[in-house]
Coordinates of C-alpha atoms (C1' of nucleotides) in Angstrom, one line a residue:
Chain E
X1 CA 79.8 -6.2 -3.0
X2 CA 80.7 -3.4 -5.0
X3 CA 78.7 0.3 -5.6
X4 CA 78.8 0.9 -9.4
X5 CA 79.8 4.1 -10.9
X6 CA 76.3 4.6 -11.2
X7 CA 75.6 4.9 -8.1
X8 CA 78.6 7.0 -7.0
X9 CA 78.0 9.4 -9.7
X10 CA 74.7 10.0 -8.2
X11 CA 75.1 10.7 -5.3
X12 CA 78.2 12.8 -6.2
X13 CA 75.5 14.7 -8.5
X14 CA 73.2 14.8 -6.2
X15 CA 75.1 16.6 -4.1
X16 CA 76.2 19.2 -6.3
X17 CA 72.7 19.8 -6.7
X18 CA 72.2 20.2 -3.4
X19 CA 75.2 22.5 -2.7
X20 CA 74.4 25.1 -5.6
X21 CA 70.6 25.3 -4.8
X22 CA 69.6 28.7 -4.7
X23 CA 71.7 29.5 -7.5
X24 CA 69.2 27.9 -9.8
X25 CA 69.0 24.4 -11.4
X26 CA 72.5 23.1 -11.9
X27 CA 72.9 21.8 -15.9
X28 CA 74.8 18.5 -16.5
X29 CA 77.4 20.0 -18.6
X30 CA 78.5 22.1 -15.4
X31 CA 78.1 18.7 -13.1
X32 CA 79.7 16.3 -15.4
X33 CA 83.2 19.1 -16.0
X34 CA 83.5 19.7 -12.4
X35 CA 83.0 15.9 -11.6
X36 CA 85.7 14.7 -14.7
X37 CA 83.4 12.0 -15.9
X38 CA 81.2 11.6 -19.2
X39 CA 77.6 14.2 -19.3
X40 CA 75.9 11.5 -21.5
X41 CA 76.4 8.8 -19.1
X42 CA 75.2 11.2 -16.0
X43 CA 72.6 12.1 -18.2
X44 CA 70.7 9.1 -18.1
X45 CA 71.4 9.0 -13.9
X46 CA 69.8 12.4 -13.8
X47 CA 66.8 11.3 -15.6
X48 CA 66.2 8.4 -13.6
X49 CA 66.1 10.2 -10.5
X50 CA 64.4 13.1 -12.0
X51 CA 61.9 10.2 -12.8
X52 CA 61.9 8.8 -9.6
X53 CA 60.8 12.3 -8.4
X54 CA 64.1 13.6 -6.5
X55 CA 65.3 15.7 -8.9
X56 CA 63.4 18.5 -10.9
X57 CA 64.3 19.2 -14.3
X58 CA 63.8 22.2 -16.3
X59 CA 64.4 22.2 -20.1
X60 CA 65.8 24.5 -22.5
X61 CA 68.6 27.4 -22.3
X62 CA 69.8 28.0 -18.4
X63 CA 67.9 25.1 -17.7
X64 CA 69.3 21.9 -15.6
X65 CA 68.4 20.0 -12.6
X66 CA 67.3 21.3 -9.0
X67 CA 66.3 19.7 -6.0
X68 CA 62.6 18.8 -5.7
X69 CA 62.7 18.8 -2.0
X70 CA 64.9 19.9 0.8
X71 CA 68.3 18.1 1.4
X72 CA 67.7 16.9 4.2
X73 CA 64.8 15.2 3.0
X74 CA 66.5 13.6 1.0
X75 CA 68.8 10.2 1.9
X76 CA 71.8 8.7 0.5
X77 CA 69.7 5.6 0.5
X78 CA 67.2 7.1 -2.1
X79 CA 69.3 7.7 -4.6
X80 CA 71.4 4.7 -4.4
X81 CA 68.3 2.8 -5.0
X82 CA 67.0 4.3 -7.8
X83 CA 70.4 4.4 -9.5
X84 CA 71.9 1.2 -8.2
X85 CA 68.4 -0.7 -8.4
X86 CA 68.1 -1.8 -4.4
X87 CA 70.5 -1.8 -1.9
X88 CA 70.1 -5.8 -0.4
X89 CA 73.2 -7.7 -0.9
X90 CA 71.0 -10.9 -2.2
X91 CA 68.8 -11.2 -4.9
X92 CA 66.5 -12.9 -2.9
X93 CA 65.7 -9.8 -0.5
X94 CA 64.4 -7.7 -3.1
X95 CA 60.9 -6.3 -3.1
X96 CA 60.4 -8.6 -6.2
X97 CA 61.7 -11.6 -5.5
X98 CA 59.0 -13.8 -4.4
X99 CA 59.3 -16.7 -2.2
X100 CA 62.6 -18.8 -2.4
X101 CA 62.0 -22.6 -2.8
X102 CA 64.9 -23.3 -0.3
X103 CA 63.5 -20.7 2.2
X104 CA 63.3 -23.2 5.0
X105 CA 66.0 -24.9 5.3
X106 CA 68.7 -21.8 4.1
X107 CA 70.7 -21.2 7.1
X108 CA 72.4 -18.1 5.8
X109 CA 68.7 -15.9 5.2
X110 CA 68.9 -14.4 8.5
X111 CA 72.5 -13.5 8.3
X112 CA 71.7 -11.6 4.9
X113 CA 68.9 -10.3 6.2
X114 CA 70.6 -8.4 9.2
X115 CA 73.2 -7.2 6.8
X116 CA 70.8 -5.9 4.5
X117 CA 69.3 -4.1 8.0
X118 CA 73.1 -2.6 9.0
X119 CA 72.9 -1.3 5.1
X120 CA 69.8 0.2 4.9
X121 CA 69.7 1.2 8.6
X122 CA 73.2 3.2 7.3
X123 CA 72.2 4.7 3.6
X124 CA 68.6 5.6 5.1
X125 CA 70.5 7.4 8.1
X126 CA 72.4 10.3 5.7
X127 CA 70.9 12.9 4.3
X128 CA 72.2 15.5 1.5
X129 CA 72.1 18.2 4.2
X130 CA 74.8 15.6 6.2
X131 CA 76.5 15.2 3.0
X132 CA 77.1 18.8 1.9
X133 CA 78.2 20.0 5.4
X134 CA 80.6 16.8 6.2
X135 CA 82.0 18.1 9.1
X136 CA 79.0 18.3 11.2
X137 CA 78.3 14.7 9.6
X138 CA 77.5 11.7 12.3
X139 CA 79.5 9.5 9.4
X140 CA 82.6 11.0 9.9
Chain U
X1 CA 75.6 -4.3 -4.1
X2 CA 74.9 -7.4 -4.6
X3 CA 76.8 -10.4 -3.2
X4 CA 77.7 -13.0 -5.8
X5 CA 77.3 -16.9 -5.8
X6 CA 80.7 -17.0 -5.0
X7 CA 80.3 -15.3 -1.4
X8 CA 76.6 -17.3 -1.0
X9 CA 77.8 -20.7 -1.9
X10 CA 81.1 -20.3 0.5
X11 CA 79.4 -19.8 3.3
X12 CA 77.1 -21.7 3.2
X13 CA 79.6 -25.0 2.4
X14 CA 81.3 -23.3 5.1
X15 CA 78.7 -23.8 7.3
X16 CA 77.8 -27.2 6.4
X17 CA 81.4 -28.5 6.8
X18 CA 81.2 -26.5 10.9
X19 CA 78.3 -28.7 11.4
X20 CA 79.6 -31.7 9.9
X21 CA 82.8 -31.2 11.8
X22 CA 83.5 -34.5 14.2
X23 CA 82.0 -36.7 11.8
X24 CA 85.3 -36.9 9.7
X25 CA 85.9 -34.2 6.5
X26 CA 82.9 -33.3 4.2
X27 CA 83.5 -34.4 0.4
X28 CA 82.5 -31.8 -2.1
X29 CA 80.1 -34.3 -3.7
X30 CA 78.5 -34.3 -0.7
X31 CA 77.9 -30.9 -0.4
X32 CA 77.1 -30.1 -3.7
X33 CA 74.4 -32.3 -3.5
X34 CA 72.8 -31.3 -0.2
X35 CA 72.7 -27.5 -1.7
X36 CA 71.9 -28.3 -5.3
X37 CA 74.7 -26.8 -6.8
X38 CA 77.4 -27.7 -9.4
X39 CA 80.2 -29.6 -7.6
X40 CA 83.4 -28.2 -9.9
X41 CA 82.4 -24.9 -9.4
X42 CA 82.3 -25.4 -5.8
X43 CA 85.6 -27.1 -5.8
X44 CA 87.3 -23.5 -7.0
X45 CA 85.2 -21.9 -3.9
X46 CA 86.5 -24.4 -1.4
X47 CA 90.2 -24.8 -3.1
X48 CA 90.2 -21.1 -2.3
X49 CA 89.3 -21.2 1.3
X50 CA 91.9 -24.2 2.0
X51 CA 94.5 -22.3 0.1
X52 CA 93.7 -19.1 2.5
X53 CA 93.7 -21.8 5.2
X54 CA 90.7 -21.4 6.7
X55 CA 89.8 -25.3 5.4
X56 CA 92.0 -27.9 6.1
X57 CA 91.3 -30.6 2.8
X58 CA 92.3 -34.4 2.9
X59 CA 92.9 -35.9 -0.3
X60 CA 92.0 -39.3 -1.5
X61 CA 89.2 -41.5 -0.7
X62 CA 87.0 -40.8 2.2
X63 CA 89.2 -37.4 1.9
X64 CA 87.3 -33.7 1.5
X65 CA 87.3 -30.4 3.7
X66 CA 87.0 -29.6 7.5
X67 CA 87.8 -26.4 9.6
X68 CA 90.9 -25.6 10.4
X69 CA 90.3 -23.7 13.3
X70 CA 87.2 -23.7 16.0
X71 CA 83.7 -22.3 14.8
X72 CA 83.8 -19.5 16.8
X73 CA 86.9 -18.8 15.9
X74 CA 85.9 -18.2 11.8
X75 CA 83.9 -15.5 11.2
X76 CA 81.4 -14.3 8.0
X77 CA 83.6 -11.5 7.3
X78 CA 86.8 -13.8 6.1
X79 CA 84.7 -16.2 4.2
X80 CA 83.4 -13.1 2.4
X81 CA 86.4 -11.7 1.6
X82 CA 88.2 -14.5 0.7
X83 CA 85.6 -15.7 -2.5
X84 CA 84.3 -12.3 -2.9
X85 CA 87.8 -10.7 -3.2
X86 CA 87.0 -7.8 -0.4
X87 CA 84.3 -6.8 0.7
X88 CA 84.7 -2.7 0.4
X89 CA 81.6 -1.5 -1.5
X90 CA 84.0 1.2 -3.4
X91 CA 87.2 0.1 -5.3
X92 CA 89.1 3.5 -3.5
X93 CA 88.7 2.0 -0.2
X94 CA 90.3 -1.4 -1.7
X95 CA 93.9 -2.1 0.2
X96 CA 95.8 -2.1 -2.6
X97 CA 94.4 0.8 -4.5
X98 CA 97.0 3.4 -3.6
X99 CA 95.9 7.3 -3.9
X100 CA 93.1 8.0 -5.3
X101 CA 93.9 12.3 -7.1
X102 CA 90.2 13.2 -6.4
X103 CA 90.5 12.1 -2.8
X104 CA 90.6 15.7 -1.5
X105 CA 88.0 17.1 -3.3
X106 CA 85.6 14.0 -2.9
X107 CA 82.8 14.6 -0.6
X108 CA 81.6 11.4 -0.7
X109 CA 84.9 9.0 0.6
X110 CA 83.9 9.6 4.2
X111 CA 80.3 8.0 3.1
X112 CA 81.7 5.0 1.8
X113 CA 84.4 4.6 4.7
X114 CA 81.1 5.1 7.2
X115 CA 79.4 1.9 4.9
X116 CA 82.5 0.0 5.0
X117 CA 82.4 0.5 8.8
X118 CA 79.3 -1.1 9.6
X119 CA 79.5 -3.9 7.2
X120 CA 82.5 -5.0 8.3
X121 CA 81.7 -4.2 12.3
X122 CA 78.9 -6.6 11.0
X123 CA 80.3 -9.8 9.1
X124 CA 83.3 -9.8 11.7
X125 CA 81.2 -10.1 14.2
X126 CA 79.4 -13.2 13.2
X127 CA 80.8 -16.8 13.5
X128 CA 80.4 -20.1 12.1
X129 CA 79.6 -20.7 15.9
X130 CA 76.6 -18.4 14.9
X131 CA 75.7 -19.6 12.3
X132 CA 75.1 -23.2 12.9
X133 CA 72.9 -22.1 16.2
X134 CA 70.4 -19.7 14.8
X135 CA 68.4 -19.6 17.5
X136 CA 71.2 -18.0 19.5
X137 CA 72.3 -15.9 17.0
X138 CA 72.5 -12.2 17.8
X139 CA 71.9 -11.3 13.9
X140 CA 68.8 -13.3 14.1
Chain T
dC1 C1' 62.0 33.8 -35.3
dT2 C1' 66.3 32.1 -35.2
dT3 C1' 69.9 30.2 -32.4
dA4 C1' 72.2 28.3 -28.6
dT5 C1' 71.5 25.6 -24.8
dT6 C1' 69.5 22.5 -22.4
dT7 C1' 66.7 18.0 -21.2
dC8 C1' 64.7 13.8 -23.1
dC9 C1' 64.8 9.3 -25.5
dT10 C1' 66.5 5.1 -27.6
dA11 C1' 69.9 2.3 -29.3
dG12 C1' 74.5 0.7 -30.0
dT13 C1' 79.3 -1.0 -28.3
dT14 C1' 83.3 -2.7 -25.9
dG15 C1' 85.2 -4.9 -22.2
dT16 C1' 84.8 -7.4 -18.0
dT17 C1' 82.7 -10.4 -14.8
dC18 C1' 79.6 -14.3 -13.5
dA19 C1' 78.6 -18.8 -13.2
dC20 C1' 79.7 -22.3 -14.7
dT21 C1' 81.7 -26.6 -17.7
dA22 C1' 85.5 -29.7 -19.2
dG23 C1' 89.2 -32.6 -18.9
dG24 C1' 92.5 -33.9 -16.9
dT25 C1' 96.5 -35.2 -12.8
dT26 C1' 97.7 -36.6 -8.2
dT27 C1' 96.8 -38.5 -3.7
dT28 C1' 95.0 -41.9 -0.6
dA29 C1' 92.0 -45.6 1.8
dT30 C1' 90.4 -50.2 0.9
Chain I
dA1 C1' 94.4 -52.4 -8.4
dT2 C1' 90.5 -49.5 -7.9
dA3 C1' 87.5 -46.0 -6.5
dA4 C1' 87.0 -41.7 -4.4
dA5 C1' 88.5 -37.8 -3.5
dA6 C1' 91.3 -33.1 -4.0
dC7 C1' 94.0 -30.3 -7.2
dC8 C1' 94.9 -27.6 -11.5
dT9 C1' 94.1 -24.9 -15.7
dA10 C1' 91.6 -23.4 -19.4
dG11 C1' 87.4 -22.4 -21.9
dT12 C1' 82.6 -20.5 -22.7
dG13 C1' 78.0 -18.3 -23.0
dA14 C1' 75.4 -14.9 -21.1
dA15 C1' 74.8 -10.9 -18.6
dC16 C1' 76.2 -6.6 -17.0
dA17 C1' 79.1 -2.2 -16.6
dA18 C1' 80.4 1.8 -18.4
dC19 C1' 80.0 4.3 -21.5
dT20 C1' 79.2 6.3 -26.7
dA21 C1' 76.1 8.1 -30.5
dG22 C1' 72.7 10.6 -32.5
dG23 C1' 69.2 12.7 -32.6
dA24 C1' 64.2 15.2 -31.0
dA25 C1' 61.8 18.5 -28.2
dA26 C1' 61.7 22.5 -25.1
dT27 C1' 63.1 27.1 -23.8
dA28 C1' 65.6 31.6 -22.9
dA29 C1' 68.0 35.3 -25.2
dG30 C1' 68.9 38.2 -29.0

DNA sequence: CTTATTTCCTAGTTGTTCACTAGGTTTTAT
DNA sequence: ATAAAACCTAGTGAACAACTAGGAAATAAG
């Protein structure tokens, strides 16, 4: 039931993103000092959301990572599902899962299922603009 | 964010020994076999509920587990947390975790309490009760 | 055009957890 | 006495987590 450091690194970066936009694009080395954690492991977390489209990148000297859209377009829920690979709480919620041969008689799907709902009603709910500016937050 | 076999297979023995309950206590063999799962590994699931004494267990022959207290009176939530050791989705919001030295400069812990929130508001709020009558369930 | 700074890419590596398995001992109804 | 059950502890193989390592390619500044 736990969030990874993968997932909390994200969304830790992705805020810093979001906070210094406008100052340019925010390199890792900067992110990963202020943040006390490893730049080669937030590396790869920055290049799966830069994959996924969230992030832009820009190579080479003064380079780093920016926002490619506006924060609050952007949910919590997006980047702990590209980071964090899905948010249900069972495997066999996920996009990919296909159909479960104990499907009928599980009693317990529907109970998953509205948690997974509570989750992703949650994550979906909070955006970076929320995030950076916690006091106005709903979450709070 | 995933919920382990631990958490699955507990509640769902859990539930089959509320619906069982009246007809005398439900052997693990029995069990195991209606869910297609490996008995001793269920036994350390169940020995753990009866030793947080949610189960009541009855040793010997035509022994095994029954409820302790009234369906409705048992709810998702302490199942949960009992076989999946808590169900906070980061370690910092653990009980025993103590301080955590990034706490006031984290812009993130009020996120995770907010997550917390509503996944506990939502496994408390389900019973056994609930989950043996799915048809009346409000998570349905 | 060289150099420093950055992202990009792939492949280890170490420790922990998961999901069991194994082999018993003790208790109890028949 | 016997069979059926819970109880107890330890081991095990595979997967995953959380990094580490070492470079290649791009780019701005001098």
């Amino acid at each position: 039931m736990k969030i990874s450091t993968k997932g909390r690194y994200a969304l830790r970066f992705a805020i810093e993103v979001a906070r210094k936009q406008g100052d340019g694009p925010v390199p890792l080395r900067e992110a990963a000092q202020d943040q006390g954690i490893s730049m080669k492991y937030l590396e790869q977390l920055a290049g799966q959301l830069a994959k996924a489209g969230l992030l832009k990148s820009t190579r080479g000297a003064h380079g780093g990572y920016s926002l490619s859209r506006a924060p609050e377009d952007i949910t919590a829920g997006e980047v702990l599902r590209i980071c964090e690979g899905g948010t249900a709480p069972v495997a066999c919620l996920e996009d990919d899962y296909g159909i479960c041969p104990r499907r009928s008689e599980c009693e317990t799907i529907a109970f998953w299922e509205g948690l997974d709902r509570v989750i992703e009603d949650y994550v979906n709910g909070i955006t970076l603009a929320d995030l950076i500016a916690p006091e106005a937050g709903s979450f709070k």
